[in-house]
CSV table of C-alpha atoms in Angstrom, one decimal:
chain,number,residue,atom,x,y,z
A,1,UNK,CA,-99.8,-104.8,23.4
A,2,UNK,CA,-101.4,-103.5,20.1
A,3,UNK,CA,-101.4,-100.2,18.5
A,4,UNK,CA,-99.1,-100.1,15.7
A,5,UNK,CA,-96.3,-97.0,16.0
A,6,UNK,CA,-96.4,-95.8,18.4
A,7,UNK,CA,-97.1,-98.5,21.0
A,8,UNK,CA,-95.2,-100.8,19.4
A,9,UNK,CA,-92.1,-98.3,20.1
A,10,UNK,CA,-93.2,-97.6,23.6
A,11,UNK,CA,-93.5,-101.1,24.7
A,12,UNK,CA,-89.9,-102.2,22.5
A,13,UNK,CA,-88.5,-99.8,24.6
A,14,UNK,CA,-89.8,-101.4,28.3
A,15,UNK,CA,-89.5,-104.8,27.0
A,16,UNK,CA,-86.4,-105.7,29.5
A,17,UNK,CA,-89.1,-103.7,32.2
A,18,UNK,CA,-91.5,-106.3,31.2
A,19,UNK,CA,-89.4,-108.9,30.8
A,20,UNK,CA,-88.1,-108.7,34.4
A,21,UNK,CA,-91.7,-108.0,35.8
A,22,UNK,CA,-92.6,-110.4,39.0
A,23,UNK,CA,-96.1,-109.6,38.7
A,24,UNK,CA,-96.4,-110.3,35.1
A,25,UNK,CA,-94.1,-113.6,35.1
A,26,UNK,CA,-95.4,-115.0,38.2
A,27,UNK,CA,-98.7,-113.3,39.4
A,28,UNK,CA,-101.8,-115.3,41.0
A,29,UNK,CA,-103.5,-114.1,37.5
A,30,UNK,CA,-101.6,-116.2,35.1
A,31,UNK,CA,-101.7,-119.4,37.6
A,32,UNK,CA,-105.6,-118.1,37.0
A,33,UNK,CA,-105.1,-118.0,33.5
A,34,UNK,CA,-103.3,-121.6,32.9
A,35,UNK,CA,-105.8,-123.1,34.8
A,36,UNK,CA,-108.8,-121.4,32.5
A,37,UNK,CA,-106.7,-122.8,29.8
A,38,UNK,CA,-106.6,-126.4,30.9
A,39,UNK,CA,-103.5,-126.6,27.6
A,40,UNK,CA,-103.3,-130.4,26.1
A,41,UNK,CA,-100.7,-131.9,24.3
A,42,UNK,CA,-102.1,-131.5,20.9
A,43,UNK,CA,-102.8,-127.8,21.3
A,44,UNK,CA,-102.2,-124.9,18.8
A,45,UNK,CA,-102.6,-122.2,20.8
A,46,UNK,CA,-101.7,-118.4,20.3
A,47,UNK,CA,-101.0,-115.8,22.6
A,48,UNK,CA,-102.2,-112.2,21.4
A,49,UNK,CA,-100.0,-109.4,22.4
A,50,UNK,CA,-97.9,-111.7,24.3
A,51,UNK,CA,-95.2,-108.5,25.8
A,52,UNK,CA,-92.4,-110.4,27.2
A,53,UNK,CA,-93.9,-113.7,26.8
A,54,UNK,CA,-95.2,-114.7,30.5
A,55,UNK,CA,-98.3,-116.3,29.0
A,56,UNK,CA,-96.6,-118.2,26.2
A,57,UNK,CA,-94.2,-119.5,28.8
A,58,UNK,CA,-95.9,-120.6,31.0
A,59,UNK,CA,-98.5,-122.5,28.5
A,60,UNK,CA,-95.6,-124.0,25.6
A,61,UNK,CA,-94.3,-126.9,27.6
A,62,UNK,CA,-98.2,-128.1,27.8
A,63,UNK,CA,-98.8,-127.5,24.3
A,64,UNK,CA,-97.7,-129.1,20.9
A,65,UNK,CA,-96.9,-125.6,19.4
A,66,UNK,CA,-97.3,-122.3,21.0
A,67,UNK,CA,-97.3,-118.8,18.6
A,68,UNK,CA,-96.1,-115.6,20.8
A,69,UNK,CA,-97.6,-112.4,19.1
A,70,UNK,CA,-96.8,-109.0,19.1
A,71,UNK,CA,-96.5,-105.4,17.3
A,72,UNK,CA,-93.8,-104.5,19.5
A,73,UNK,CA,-90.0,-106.2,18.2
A,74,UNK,CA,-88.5,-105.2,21.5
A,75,UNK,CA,-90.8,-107.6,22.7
A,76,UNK,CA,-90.8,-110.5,20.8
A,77,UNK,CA,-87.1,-110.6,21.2
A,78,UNK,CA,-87.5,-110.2,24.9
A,79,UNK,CA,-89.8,-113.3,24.3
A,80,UNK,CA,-87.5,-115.0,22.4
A,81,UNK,CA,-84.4,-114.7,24.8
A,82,UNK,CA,-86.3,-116.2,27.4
A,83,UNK,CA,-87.9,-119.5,25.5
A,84,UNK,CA,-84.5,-119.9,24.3
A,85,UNK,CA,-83.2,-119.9,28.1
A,86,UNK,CA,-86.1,-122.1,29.2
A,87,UNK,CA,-85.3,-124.7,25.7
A,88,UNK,CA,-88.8,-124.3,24.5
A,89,UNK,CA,-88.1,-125.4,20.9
A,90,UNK,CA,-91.6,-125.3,20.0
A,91,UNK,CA,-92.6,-121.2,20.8
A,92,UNK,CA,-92.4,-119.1,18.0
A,93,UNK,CA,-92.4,-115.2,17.4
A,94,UNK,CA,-94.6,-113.8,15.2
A,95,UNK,CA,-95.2,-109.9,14.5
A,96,UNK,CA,-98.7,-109.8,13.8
A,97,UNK,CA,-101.9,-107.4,14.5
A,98,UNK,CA,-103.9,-108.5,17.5
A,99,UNK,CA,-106.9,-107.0,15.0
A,100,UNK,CA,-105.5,-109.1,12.0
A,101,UNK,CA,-104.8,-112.6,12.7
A,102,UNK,CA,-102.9,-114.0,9.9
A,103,UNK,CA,-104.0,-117.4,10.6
A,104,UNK,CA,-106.5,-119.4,8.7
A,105,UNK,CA,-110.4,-120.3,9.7
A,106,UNK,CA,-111.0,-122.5,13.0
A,107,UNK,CA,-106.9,-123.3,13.2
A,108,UNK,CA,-106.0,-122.7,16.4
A,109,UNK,CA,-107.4,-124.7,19.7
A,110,UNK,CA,-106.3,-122.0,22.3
A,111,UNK,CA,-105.7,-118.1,22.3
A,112,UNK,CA,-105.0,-116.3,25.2
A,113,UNK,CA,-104.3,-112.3,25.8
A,114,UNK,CA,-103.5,-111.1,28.9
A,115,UNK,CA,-103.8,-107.8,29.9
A,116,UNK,CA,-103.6,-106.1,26.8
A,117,UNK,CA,-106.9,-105.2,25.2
A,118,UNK,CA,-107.0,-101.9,26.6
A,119,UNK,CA,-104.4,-100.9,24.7
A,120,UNK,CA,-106.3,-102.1,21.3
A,121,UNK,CA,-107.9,-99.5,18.7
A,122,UNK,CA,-110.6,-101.9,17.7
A,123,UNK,CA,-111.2,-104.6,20.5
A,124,UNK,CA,-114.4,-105.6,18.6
A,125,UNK,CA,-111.9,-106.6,15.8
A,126,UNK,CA,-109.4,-108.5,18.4
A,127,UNK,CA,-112.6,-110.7,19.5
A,128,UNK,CA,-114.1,-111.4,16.1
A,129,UNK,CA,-110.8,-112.7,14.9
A,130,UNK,CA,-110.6,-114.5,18.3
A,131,UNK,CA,-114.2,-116.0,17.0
A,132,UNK,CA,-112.8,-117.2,13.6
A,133,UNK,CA,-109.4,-118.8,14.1
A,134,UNK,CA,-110.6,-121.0,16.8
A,135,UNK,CA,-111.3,-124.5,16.0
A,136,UNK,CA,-114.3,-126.2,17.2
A,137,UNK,CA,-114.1,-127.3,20.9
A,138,UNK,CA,-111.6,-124.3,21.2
A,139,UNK,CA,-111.3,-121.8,23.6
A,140,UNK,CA,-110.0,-118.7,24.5
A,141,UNK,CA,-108.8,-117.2,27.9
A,142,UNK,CA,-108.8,-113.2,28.1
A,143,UNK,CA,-107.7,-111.2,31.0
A,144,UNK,CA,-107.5,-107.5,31.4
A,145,UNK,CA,-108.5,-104.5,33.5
A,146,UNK,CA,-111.9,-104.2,34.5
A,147,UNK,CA,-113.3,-100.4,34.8
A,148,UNK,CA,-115.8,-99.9,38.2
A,149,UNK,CA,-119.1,-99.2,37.8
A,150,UNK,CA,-119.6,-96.2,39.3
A,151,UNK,CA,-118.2,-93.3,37.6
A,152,UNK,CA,-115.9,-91.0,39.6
A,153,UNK,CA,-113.9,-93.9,40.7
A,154,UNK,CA,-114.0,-94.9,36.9
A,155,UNK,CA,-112.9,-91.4,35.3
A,156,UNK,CA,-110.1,-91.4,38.2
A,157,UNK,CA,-108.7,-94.5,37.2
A,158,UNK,CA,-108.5,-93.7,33.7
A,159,UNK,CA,-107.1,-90.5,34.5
A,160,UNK,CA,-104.0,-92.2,36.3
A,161,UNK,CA,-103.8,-95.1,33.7
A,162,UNK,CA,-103.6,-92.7,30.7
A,163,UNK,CA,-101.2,-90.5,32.0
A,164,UNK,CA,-99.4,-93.0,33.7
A,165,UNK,CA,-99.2,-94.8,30.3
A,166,UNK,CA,-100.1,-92.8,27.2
A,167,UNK,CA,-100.9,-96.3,25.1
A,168,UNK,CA,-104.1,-97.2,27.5
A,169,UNK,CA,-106.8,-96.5,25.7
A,170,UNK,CA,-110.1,-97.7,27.7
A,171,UNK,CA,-111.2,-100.6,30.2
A,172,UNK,CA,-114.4,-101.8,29.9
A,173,UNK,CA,-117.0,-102.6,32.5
A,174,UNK,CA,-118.0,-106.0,33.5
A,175,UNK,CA,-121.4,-105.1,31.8
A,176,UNK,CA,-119.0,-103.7,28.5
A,177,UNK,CA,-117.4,-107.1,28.3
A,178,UNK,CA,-120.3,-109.2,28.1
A,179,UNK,CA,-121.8,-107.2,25.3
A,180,UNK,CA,-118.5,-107.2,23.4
A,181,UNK,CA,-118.0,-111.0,23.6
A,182,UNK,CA,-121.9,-111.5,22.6
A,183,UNK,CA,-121.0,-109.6,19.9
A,184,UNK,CA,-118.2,-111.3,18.6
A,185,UNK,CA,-119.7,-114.6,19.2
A,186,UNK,CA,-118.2,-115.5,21.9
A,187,UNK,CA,-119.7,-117.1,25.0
A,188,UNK,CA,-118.4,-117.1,28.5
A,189,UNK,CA,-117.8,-120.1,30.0
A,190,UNK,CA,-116.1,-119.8,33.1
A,191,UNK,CA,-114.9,-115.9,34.5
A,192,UNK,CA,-112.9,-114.4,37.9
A,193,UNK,CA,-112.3,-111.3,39.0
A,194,UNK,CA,-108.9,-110.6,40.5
A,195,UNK,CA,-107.8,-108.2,42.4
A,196,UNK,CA,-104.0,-107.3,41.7
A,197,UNK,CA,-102.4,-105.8,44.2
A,198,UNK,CA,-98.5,-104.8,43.3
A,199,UNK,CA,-95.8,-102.0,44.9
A,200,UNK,CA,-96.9,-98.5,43.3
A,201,UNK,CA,-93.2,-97.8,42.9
A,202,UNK,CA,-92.4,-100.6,40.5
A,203,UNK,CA,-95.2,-100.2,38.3
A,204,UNK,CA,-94.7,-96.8,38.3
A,205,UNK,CA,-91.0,-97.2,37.2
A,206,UNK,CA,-91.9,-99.6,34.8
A,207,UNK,CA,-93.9,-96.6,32.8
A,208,UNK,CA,-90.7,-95.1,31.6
A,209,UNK,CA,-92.0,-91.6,32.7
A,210,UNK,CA,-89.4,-89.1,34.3
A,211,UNK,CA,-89.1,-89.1,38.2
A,212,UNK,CA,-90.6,-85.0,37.9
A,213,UNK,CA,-93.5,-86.8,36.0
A,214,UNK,CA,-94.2,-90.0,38.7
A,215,UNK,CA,-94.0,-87.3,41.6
A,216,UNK,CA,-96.2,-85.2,39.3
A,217,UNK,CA,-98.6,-87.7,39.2
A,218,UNK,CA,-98.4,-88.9,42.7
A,219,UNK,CA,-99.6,-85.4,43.8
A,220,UNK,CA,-102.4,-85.7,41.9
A,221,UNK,CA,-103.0,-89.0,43.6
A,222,UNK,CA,-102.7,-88.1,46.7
A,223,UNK,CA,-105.1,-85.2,46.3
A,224,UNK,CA,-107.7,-87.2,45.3
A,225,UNK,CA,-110.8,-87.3,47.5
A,226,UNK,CA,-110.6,-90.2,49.9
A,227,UNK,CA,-113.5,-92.2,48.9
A,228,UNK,CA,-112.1,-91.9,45.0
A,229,UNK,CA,-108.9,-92.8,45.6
A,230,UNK,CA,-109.1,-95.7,48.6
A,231,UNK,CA,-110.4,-98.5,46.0
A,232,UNK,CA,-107.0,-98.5,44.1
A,233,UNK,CA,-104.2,-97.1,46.2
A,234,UNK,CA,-102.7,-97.8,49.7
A,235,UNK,CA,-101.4,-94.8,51.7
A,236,UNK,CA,-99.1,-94.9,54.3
A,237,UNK,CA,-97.5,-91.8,56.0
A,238,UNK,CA,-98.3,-89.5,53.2
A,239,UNK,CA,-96.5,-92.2,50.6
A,240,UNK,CA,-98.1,-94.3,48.1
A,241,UNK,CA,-97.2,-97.8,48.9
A,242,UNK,CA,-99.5,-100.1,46.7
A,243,UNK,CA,-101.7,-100.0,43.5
A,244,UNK,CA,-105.0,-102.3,43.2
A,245,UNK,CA,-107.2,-103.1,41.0
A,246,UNK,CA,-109.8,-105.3,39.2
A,247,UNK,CA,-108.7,-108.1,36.5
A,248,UNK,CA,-111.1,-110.0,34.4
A,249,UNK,CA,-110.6,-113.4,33.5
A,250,UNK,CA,-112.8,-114.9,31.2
A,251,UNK,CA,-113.1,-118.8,29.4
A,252,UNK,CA,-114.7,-118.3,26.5
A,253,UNK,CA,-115.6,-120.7,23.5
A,254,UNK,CA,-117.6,-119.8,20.3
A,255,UNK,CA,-121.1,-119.2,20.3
């Protein structure tokens, strides 16, 4: 979760949010993600904006030595608390960049990220040093939101997202995504999309925004056209009950 200042704060502050998450510590996404992973026991593998640490959970006991990286200290102590609960001596926290890796030429045999690039200022950067710090015969496993195609459903979504969460900064098409890993020198090797479906009232708790700002924003929902709105929410009696949408999950191993 990667902007320095002021998402680093923003996210410190949710971390025990995060942390406590059932979708982001057990969702059908990471089982997804492990799989992609396929982690052996002589792994190095590092996990890119790692929040509370789901990922590098669930990946460490597989691995020889897994790196948990963040910009946000709330959680990498979140991440830390709960290795230390699970006795995974071999995860470590590290505050780093996700657009400056401090980690040395084709060393690492695994990086993952999971939904995070949208909050990144220079995604292009993120990938690149994906590119360079993995080893040959390395891969990488990426997950994150996945914009629609077609544009009013696309400039609705963003809508909610941004105000939801002021740290989004943009999800990228299917399309977007390929581009971006060609340009990093990335190729895709395997890729899913999933659709996560979780209670509208968590997540929207989990924001941190005031209840006058949820119900602000649940209006604004609700008055949404039908057609717009139908893809990503569930309505029930007038009440939001669910929020849906598209995750990418990608394999990918230098070009």
């Amino acid at each position: 979760m990667e902007r320095p200042g002021d998402t680093a704060a923003h996210f410190s502050r949710l971390a025990e949010r995060y942390a406590a998450s059932e979708s982001h510590a057990a969702g059908d996404d990471l089982a997804i993600v492990r799989a992609f992973a396929a982690p052996r026991a002589s792994d190095r593998h590092l996990d890119v904006a790692t929040g509370a640490g789901h990922t590098a959970l669930r990946i460490a006991p597989d691995v020889a030595l897994t790196v948990a990286s963040d910009v946000a200290p709330g959680m990498l102590a979140s991440a830390r608390r709960l290795a230390e609960g699970r006795g995974l001596a071999n995860l470590r926290t590290l505050f780093a960049d996700a657009a400056r890796l401090p980690f040395r030429d084709g060393s690492l045999d695994l990086v993952t990220c999971r939904i995070a690039p949208h909050h990144f200022p220079d995604l292009g950067a993120f990938l690149a040093e994906t590119a360079r710090v993995l080893a040959p015969g390395g891969r990488a496993v990426i997950e994150d939101s996945l914009a629609p195609d077609d544009r009013a459903e696309r400039a609705f979504l963003h809508e909610i997202e941004a105000r939801r969460d002021p740290t989004h900064l943009r999800s990228l098409t299917r399309g977007e995504w390929r581009e971006s890993f060609l340009s990093a020198g990335l190729r895709v090797i395997d890729e899913k999309v999933h659709h996560l479906s979780r209670g509208y009232d968590a997540w929207m708790e989990r924001s941190g925004l005031a209840q006058a700002e949820i119900a602000e924003l649940s209006d604004r929902i609700l008055a949404t056209d039908e057609p717009v709105r139908a893809p990503f929410f569930r309505v029930e009696s007038g009440r939001i009950t669910r929020f849906v949408d598209d995750k990418l999950i990608v394999r990918l191993e230098r070009a």
